Coordinates of C-alpha atoms and ligand atoms in Angstrom, one line a residue:
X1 CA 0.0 0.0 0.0
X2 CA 3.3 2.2 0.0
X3 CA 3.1 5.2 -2.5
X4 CA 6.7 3.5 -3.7
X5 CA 5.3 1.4 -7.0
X6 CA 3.2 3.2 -9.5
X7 CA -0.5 3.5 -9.1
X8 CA -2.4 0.0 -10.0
X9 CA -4.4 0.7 -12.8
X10 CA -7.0 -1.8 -12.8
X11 CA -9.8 0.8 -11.3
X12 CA -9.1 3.6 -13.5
X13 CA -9.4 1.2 -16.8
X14 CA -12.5 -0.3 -16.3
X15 CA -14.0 3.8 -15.8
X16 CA -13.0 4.1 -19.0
X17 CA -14.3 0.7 -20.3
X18 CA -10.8 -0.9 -21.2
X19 CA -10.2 -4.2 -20.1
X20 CA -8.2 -5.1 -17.0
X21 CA -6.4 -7.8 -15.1
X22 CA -9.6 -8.3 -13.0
X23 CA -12.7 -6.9 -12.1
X24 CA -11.7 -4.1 -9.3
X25 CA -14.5 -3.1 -6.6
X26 CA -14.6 -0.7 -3.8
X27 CA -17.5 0.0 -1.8
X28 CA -19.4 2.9 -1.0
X29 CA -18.9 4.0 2.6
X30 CA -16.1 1.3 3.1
X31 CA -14.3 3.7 5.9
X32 CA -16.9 4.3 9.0
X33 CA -18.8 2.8 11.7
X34 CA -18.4 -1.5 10.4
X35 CA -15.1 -0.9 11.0
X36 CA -13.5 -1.5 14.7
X37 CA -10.6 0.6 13.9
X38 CA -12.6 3.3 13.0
X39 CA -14.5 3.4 15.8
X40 CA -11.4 3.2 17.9
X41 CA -10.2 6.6 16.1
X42 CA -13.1 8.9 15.4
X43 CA -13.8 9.9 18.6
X44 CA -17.2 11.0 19.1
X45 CA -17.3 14.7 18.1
X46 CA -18.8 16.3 14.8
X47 CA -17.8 14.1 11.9
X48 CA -16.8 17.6 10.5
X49 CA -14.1 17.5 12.8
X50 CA -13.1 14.3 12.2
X51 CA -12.2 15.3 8.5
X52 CA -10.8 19.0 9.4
X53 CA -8.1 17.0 10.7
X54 CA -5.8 15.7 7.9
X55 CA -3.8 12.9 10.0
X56 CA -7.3 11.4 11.2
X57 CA -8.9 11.2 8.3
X58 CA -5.8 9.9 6.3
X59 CA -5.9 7.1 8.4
X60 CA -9.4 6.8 8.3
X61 CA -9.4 6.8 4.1
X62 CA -6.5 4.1 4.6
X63 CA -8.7 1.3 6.9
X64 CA -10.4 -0.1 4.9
X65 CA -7.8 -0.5 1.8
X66 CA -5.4 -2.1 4.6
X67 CA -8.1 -4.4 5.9
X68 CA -9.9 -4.9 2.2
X69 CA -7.7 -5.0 -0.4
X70 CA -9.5 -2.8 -2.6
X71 CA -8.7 -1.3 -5.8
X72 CA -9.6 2.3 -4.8
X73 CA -9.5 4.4 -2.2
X74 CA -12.3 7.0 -1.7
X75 CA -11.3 10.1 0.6
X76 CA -12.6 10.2 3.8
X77 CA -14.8 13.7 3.9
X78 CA -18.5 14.6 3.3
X79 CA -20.7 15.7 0.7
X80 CA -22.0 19.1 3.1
X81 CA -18.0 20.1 3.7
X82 CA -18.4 22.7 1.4
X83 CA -21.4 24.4 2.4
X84 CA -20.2 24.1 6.0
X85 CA -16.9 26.1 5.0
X86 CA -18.5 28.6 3.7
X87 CA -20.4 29.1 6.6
X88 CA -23.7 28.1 5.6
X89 CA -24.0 26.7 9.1
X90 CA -24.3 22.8 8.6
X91 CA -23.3 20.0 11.4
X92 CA -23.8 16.6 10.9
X93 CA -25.6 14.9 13.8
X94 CA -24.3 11.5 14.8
X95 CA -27.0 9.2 14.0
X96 CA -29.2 12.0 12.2
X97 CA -26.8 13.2 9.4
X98 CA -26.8 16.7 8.0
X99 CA -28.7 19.4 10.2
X100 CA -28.7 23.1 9.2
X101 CA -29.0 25.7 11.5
X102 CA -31.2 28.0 8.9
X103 CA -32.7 26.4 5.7
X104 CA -32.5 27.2 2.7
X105 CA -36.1 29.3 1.9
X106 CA -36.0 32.5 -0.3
X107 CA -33.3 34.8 -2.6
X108 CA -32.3 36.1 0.7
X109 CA -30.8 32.9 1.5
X110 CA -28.5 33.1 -2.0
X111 CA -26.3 35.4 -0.7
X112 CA -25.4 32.9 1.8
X113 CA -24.0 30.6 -0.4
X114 CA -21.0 32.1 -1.9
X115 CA -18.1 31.1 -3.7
X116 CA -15.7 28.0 -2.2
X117 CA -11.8 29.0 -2.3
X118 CA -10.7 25.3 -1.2
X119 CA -7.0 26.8 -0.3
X120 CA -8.8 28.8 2.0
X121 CA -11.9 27.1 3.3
X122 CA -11.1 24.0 2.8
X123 CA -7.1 23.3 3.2
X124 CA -7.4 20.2 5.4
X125 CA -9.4 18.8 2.7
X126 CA -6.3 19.0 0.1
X127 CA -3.6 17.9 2.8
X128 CA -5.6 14.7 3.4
X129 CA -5.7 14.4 -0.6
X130 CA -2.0 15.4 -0.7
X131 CA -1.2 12.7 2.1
X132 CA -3.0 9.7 0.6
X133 CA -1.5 9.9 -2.7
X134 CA 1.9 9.5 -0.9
X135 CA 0.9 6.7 0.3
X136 CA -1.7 4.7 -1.8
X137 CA -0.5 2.9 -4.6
X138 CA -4.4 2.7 -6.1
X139 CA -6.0 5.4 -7.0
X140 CA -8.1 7.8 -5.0
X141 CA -11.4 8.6 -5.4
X142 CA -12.4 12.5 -4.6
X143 CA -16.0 13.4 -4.5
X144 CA -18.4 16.2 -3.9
X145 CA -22.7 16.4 -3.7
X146 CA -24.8 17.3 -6.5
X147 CA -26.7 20.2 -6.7
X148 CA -30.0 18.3 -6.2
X149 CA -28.9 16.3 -3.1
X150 CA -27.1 19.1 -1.7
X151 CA -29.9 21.7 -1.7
X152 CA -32.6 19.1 -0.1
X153 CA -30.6 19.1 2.5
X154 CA -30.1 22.9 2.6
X155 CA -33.9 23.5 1.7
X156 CA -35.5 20.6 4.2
X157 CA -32.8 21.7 6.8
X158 CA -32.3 17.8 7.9
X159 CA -32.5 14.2 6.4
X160 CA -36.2 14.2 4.9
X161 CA -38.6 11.3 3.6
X162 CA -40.4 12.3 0.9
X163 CA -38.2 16.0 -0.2
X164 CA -42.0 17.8 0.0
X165 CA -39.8 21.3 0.6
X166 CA -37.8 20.6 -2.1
X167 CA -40.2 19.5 -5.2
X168 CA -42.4 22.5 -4.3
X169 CA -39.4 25.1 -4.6
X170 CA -38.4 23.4 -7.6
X171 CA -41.9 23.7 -9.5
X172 CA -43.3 26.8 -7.3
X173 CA -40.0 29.1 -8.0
X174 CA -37.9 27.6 -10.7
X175 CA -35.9 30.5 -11.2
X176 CA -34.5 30.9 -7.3
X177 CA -34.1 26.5 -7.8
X178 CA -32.3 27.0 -11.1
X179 CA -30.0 30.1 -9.0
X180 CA -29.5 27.7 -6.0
X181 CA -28.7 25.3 -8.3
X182 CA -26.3 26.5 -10.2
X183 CA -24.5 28.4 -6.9
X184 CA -24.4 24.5 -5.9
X185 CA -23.0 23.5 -9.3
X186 CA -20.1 26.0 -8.5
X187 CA -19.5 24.6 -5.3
X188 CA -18.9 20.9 -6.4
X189 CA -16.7 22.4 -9.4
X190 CA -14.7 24.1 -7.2
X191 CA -13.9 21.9 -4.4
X192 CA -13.5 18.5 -7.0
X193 CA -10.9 20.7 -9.2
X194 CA -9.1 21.4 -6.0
X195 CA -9.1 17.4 -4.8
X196 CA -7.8 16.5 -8.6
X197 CA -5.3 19.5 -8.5
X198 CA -4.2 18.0 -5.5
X199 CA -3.6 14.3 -6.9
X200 CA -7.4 12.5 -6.7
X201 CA -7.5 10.2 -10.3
X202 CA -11.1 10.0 -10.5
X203 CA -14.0 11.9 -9.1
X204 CA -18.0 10.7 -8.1
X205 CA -20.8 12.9 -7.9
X206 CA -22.9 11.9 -5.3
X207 CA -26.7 12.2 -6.0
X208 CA -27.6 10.1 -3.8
X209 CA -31.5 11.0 -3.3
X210 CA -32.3 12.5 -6.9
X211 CA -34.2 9.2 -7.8
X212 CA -36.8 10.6 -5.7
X213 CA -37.8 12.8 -8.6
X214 CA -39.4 11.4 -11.5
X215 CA -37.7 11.5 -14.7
X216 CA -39.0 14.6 -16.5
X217 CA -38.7 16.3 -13.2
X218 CA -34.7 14.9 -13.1
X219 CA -34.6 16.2 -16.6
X220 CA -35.6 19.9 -16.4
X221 CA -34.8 20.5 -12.6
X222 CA -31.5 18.4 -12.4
X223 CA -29.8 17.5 -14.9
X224 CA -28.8 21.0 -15.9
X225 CA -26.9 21.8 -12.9
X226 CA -25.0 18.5 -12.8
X227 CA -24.4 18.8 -16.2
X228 CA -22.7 22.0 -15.6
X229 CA -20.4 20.1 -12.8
X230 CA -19.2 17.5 -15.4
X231 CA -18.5 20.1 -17.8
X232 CA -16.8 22.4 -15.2
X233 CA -14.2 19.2 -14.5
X234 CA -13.5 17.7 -18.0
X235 CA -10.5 19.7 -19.0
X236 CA -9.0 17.6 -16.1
X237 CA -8.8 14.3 -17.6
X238 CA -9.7 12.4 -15.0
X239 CA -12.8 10.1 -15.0
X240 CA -16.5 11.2 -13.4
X241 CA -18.6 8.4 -12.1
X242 CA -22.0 9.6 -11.9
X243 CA -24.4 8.2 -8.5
X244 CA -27.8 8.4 -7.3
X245 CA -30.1 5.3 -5.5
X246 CA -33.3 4.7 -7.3
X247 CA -32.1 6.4 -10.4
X248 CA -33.2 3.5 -13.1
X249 CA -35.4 5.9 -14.8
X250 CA -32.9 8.6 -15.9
X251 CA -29.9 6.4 -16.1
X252 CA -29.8 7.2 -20.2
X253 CA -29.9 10.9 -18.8
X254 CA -27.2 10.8 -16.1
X255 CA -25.1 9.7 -18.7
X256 CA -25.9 12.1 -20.6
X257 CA -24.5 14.9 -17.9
X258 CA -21.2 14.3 -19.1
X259 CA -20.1 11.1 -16.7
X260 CA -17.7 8.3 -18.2
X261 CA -18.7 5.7 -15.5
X262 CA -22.9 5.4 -13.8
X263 CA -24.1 4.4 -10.8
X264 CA -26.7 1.4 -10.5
X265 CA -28.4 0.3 -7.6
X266 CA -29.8 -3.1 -6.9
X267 CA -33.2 -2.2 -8.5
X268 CA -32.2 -3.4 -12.0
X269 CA -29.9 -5.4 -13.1
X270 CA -26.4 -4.4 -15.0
X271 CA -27.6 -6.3 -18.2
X272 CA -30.7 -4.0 -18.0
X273 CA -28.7 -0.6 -17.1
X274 CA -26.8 -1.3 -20.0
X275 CA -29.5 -1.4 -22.4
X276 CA -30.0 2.3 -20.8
X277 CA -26.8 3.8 -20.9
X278 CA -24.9 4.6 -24.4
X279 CA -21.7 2.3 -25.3
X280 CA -18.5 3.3 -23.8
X281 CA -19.9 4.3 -20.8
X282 CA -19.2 2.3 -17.6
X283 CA -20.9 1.1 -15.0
X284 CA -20.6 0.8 -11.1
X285 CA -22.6 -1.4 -8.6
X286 CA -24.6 -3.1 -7.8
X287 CA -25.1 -5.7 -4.8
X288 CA -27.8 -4.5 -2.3
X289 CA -26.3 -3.5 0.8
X290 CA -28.4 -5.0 2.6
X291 CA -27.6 -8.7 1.7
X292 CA -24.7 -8.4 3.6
X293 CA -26.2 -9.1 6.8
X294 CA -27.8 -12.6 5.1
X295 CA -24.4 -14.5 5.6
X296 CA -22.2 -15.4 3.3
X297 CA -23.9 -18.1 1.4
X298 CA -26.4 -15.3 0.1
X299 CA -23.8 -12.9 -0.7
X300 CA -21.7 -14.6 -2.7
X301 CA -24.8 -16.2 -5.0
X302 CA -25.7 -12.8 -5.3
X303 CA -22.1 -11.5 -5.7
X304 CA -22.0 -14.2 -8.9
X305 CA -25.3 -13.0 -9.8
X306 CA -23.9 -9.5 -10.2
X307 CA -20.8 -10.6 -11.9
X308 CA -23.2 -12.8 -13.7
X309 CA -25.1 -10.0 -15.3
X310 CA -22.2 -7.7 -16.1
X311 CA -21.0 -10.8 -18.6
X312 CA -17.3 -10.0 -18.8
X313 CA -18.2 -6.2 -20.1
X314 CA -14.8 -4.1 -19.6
X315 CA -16.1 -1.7 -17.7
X316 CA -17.7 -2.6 -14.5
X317 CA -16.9 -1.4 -11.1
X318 CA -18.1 -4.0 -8.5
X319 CA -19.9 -2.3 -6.0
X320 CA -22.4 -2.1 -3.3
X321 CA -26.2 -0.5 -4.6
X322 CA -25.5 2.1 -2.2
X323 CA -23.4 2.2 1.2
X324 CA -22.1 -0.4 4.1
X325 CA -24.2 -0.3 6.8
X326 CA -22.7 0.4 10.3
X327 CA -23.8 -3.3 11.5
X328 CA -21.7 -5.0 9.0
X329 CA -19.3 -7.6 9.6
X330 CA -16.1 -6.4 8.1
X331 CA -15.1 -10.1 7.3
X332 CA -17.9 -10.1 4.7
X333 CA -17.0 -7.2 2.5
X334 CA -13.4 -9.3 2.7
X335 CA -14.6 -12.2 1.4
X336 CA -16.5 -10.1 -1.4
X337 CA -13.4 -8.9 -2.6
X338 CA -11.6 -12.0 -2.6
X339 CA -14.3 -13.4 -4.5
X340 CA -14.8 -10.4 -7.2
X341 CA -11.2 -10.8 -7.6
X342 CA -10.9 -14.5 -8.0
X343 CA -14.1 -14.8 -10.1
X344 CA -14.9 -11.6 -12.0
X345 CA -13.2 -11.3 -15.6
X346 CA -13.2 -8.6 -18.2
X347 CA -13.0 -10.2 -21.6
X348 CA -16.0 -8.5 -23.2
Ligands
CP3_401 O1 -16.2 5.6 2.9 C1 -16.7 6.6 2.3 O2 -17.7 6.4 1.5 C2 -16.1 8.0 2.4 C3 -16.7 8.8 3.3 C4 -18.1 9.5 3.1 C5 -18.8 10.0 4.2 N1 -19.9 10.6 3.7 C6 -18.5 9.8 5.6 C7 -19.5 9.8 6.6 C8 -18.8 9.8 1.9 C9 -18.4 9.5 0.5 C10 -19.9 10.5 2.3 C11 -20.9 11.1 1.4 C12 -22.2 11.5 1.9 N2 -22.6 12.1 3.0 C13 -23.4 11.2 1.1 C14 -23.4 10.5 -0.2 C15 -23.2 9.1 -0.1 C16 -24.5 8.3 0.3 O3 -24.4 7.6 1.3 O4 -25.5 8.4 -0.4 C17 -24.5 11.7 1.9 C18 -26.0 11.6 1.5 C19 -24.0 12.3 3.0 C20 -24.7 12.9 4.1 C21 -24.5 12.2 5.4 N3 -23.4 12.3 6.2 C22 -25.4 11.2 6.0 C23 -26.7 10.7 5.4 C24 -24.7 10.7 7.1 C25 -25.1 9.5 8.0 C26 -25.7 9.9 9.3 C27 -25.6 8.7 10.3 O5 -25.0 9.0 11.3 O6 -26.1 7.6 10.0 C28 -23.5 11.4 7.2 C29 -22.5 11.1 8.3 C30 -21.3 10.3 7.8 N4 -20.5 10.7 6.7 C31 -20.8 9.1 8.4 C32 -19.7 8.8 7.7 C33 -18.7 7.7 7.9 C34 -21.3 8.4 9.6 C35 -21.3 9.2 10.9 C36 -20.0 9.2 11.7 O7 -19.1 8.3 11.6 O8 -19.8 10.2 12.4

């Protein structure tokens, strides 16, 4: 895992659909709370302080490579850093997740948002990113919200079921959505050219809750904005993986916003979110998280089953439909990798 040999490539070729030596696979939220190490380190504070210190979350990014042998590493941080260092006032409540102090609700609250200057607001952000490359010899993964996910968290002011706040801004105000939008769109440009600048090799746009929107909705409201992200990064070279949960509907249209490598959950197939995305494009997923906890016989049918469906196309991340849950047991997501590794093959 020393920096010493050059990066393993294996990651980085299946994003852009080229064959590899083997089928590599990460998983979302593979540093946190299924970890024993992790708990032993984070302490119980603020996440947000967690990741404002560099040495911690260095360490934290490097658990679960150590433990996993994965064949990426994704930087320990979260998707609200940015509005939180610009002061839109954001924590993130243990158990709860993001909580904001003032919600987002009228052109007043545009103002608030202002640019990100990640030397300035965010500098622990690119030491971590400058110390991991050191010392990784995979790639590393930087990443930032979308606009849509982002601002239901700034509009609903805390983790929300059905986004009610949201849709109604959207369709009641589309100018002030398309304005907070695209002040959101700046942000992720921003802060994911300042985690390439600083030596990230590939980047993935969280969306995580835009499949609550249906598609024409994703289409007018959404896509613009996140479009505007992947265009605001592509001078960089490196490769934009594009992720939301429920997105199956819009998967042709998240492609479409510029992104070399998509997202699937567990809700369809990978033979079936090929027919939606356009050759070339690659895809990422997509065992359901929650298997995990059915013991290993299940997960490794349905670990074949994934592998299974992706029929030896180039470019497939393995991955989870969305992230490890804090109950997991970390010998699992062990034996997934061994397994994705021994098994999975990328001859087209
Ligand atoms: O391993 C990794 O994936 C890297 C670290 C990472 C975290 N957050 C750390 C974290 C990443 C990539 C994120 C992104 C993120 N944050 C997303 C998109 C990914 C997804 O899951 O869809 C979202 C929606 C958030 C917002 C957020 N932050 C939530 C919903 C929570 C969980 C709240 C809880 O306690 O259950 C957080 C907190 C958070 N971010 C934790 C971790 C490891 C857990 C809390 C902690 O350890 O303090």
């Amino acid at each position: 895992m020393t920096g010493a040999s050059p990066p393993d490539t294996a990651f980085l070729q299946a994003c852009w659909s080229q064959p590899a030596d083997r089928v590599p696979v990460w998983f979302m939220r593979q540093a946190g709370r299924s970890l024993p190490e992790y708990r032993a380190i984070r302490g119980s504070g603020s996440i947000l302080d967690a990741i404002a210190d560099a040495e911690l979350s260095t360490e934290i990014t490097l658990q679960p490579v150590r433990r996993y042998g994965v064949d990426a590493a994704i930087l320990f941080s979260d998707i609200v850093v940015p509005l939180h260092a610009i002061g839109f006032g954001v924590d993130v409540v243990p158990g709860v997740g993001p909580v904001i102090e003032q919600p987002f609700a009228g052109t007043a609250d545009l103002q608030r948002i202002r640019p990100l200057e990640p030397d300035v607001d965010t500098p622990y952000v690119l030491e971590t990113v400058r110390n991991l490359v050191g010392a990784l010899d995979i790639p590393l993964i930087g990443f930032a919200g979308a606009p849509f996910t982002v601002a239901s968290y700034a509009i609903e002011g805390r983790p929300s079921k059905n986004y009610a706040r949201t849709k109604a801004l959207m369709h009641a105000d589309p100018d002030l959505w398309f304005a907070l939008a695209d002040r959101l769109a700046d942000l992720a440009i921003a802060s994911l050219r300042s985690q390439v600048n600083a030596g990230a090799s590939a980047v993935q746009l969280f969306d995580s809750w835009a499949g609550q929107l249906g598609a024409a909705d994703y289409r007018r409201f959404v896509l613009p904005a996140s479009t505007k992200v992947f265009a605001g990064i592509a001078d960089l070279g490196v490769p934009g993986i594009h992720f939301g949960v429920g997105t199956g509907e819009f998967l042709g249209d998240m492609a479409a916003a510029g992104a070399d490598v998509i997202g699937v959950d567990w809700r369809i197939s990978l033979a079936e979110a090929r027919r939606r995305v356009p050759t070339g494009i690659a895809l990422q997923g997509n065992l359901d998280p929650a298997l995990l906890l059915a013991g290993w016989d299940v997960v490794a049918d349905a670990t074949r089953a994934v592998l299974a469906s992706n029929a030896g196309h180039p470019g497939h991340i393995f991955n989870l439909g969305h992230g490890v849950f804090p109950e997991v047991d970390p010998g699992i997501l062990e034996q997934v990798v061994a397994l994705v590794h021994a098994e999975g093959r990328t001859d087209g």
